[in-house]
Coordinates of C-alpha atoms in Angstrom, one line a residue:
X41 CA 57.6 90.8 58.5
X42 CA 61.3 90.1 58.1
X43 CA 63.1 88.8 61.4
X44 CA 67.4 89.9 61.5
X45 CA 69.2 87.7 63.5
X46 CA 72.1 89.2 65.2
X47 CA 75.0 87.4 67.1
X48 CA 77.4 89.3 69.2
X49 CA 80.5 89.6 68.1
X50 CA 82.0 86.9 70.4
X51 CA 79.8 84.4 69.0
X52 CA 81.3 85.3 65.5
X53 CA 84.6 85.6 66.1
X54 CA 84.6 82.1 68.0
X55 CA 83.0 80.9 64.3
X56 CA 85.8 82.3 62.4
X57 CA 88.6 80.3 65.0
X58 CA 86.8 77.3 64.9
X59 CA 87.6 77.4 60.6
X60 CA 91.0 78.2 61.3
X61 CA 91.3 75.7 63.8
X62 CA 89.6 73.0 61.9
X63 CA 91.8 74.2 58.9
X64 CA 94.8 73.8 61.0
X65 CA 93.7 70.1 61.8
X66 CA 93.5 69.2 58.4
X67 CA 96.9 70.6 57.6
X68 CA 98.3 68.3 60.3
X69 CA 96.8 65.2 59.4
X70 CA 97.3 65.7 56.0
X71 CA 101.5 65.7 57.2
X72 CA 101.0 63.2 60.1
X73 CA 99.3 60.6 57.1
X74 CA 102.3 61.5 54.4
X75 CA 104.7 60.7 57.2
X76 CA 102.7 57.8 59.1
X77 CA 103.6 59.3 62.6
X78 CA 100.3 58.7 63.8
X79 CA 98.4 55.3 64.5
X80 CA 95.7 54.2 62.3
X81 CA 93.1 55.3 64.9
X82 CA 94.5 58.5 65.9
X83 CA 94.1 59.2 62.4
X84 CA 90.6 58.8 62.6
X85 CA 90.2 60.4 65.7
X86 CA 92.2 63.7 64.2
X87 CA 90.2 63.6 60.7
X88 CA 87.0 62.6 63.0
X89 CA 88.0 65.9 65.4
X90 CA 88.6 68.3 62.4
X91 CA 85.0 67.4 60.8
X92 CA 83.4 68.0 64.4
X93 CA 84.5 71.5 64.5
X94 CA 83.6 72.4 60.9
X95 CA 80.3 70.9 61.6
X96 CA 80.1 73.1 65.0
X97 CA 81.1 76.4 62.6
X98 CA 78.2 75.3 60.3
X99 CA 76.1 75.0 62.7
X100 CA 77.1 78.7 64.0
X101 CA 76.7 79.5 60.5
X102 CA 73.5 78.5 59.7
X103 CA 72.2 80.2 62.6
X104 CA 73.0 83.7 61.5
X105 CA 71.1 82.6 58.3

């Protein structure tokens, strides 16, 4: 017996901003790092905030699996 699971379409969509948002994080820490605007822990605390959402979207992820 095979068991679907179905999220609404909320719960996807909010997946699908969390990788662009994450995405977006990256982008900005990758400039902020070239141009060493940012303090050595805000740094961390971006690239530490940018892993937390992707690991939130995985998590989303894997429970549609």
């Amino acid at each position: 017996n095979l068991r679907i699971k179905t999220l609404p379409k909320e719960v996807l969509v909010l997946r699908a901003e969390l990788y662009h948002l994450a995405s977006n994080l990256d982008q900005i820490a990758h400039r902020r790092n070239r141009g060493d605007e940012l303090s050595p822990l805000e740094r961390i605390n971006l690239n530490r905030l940018a892993e937390e959402i992707r690991s939130l979207a995985g998590q989303i992820k894997s429970y549609v699996q």
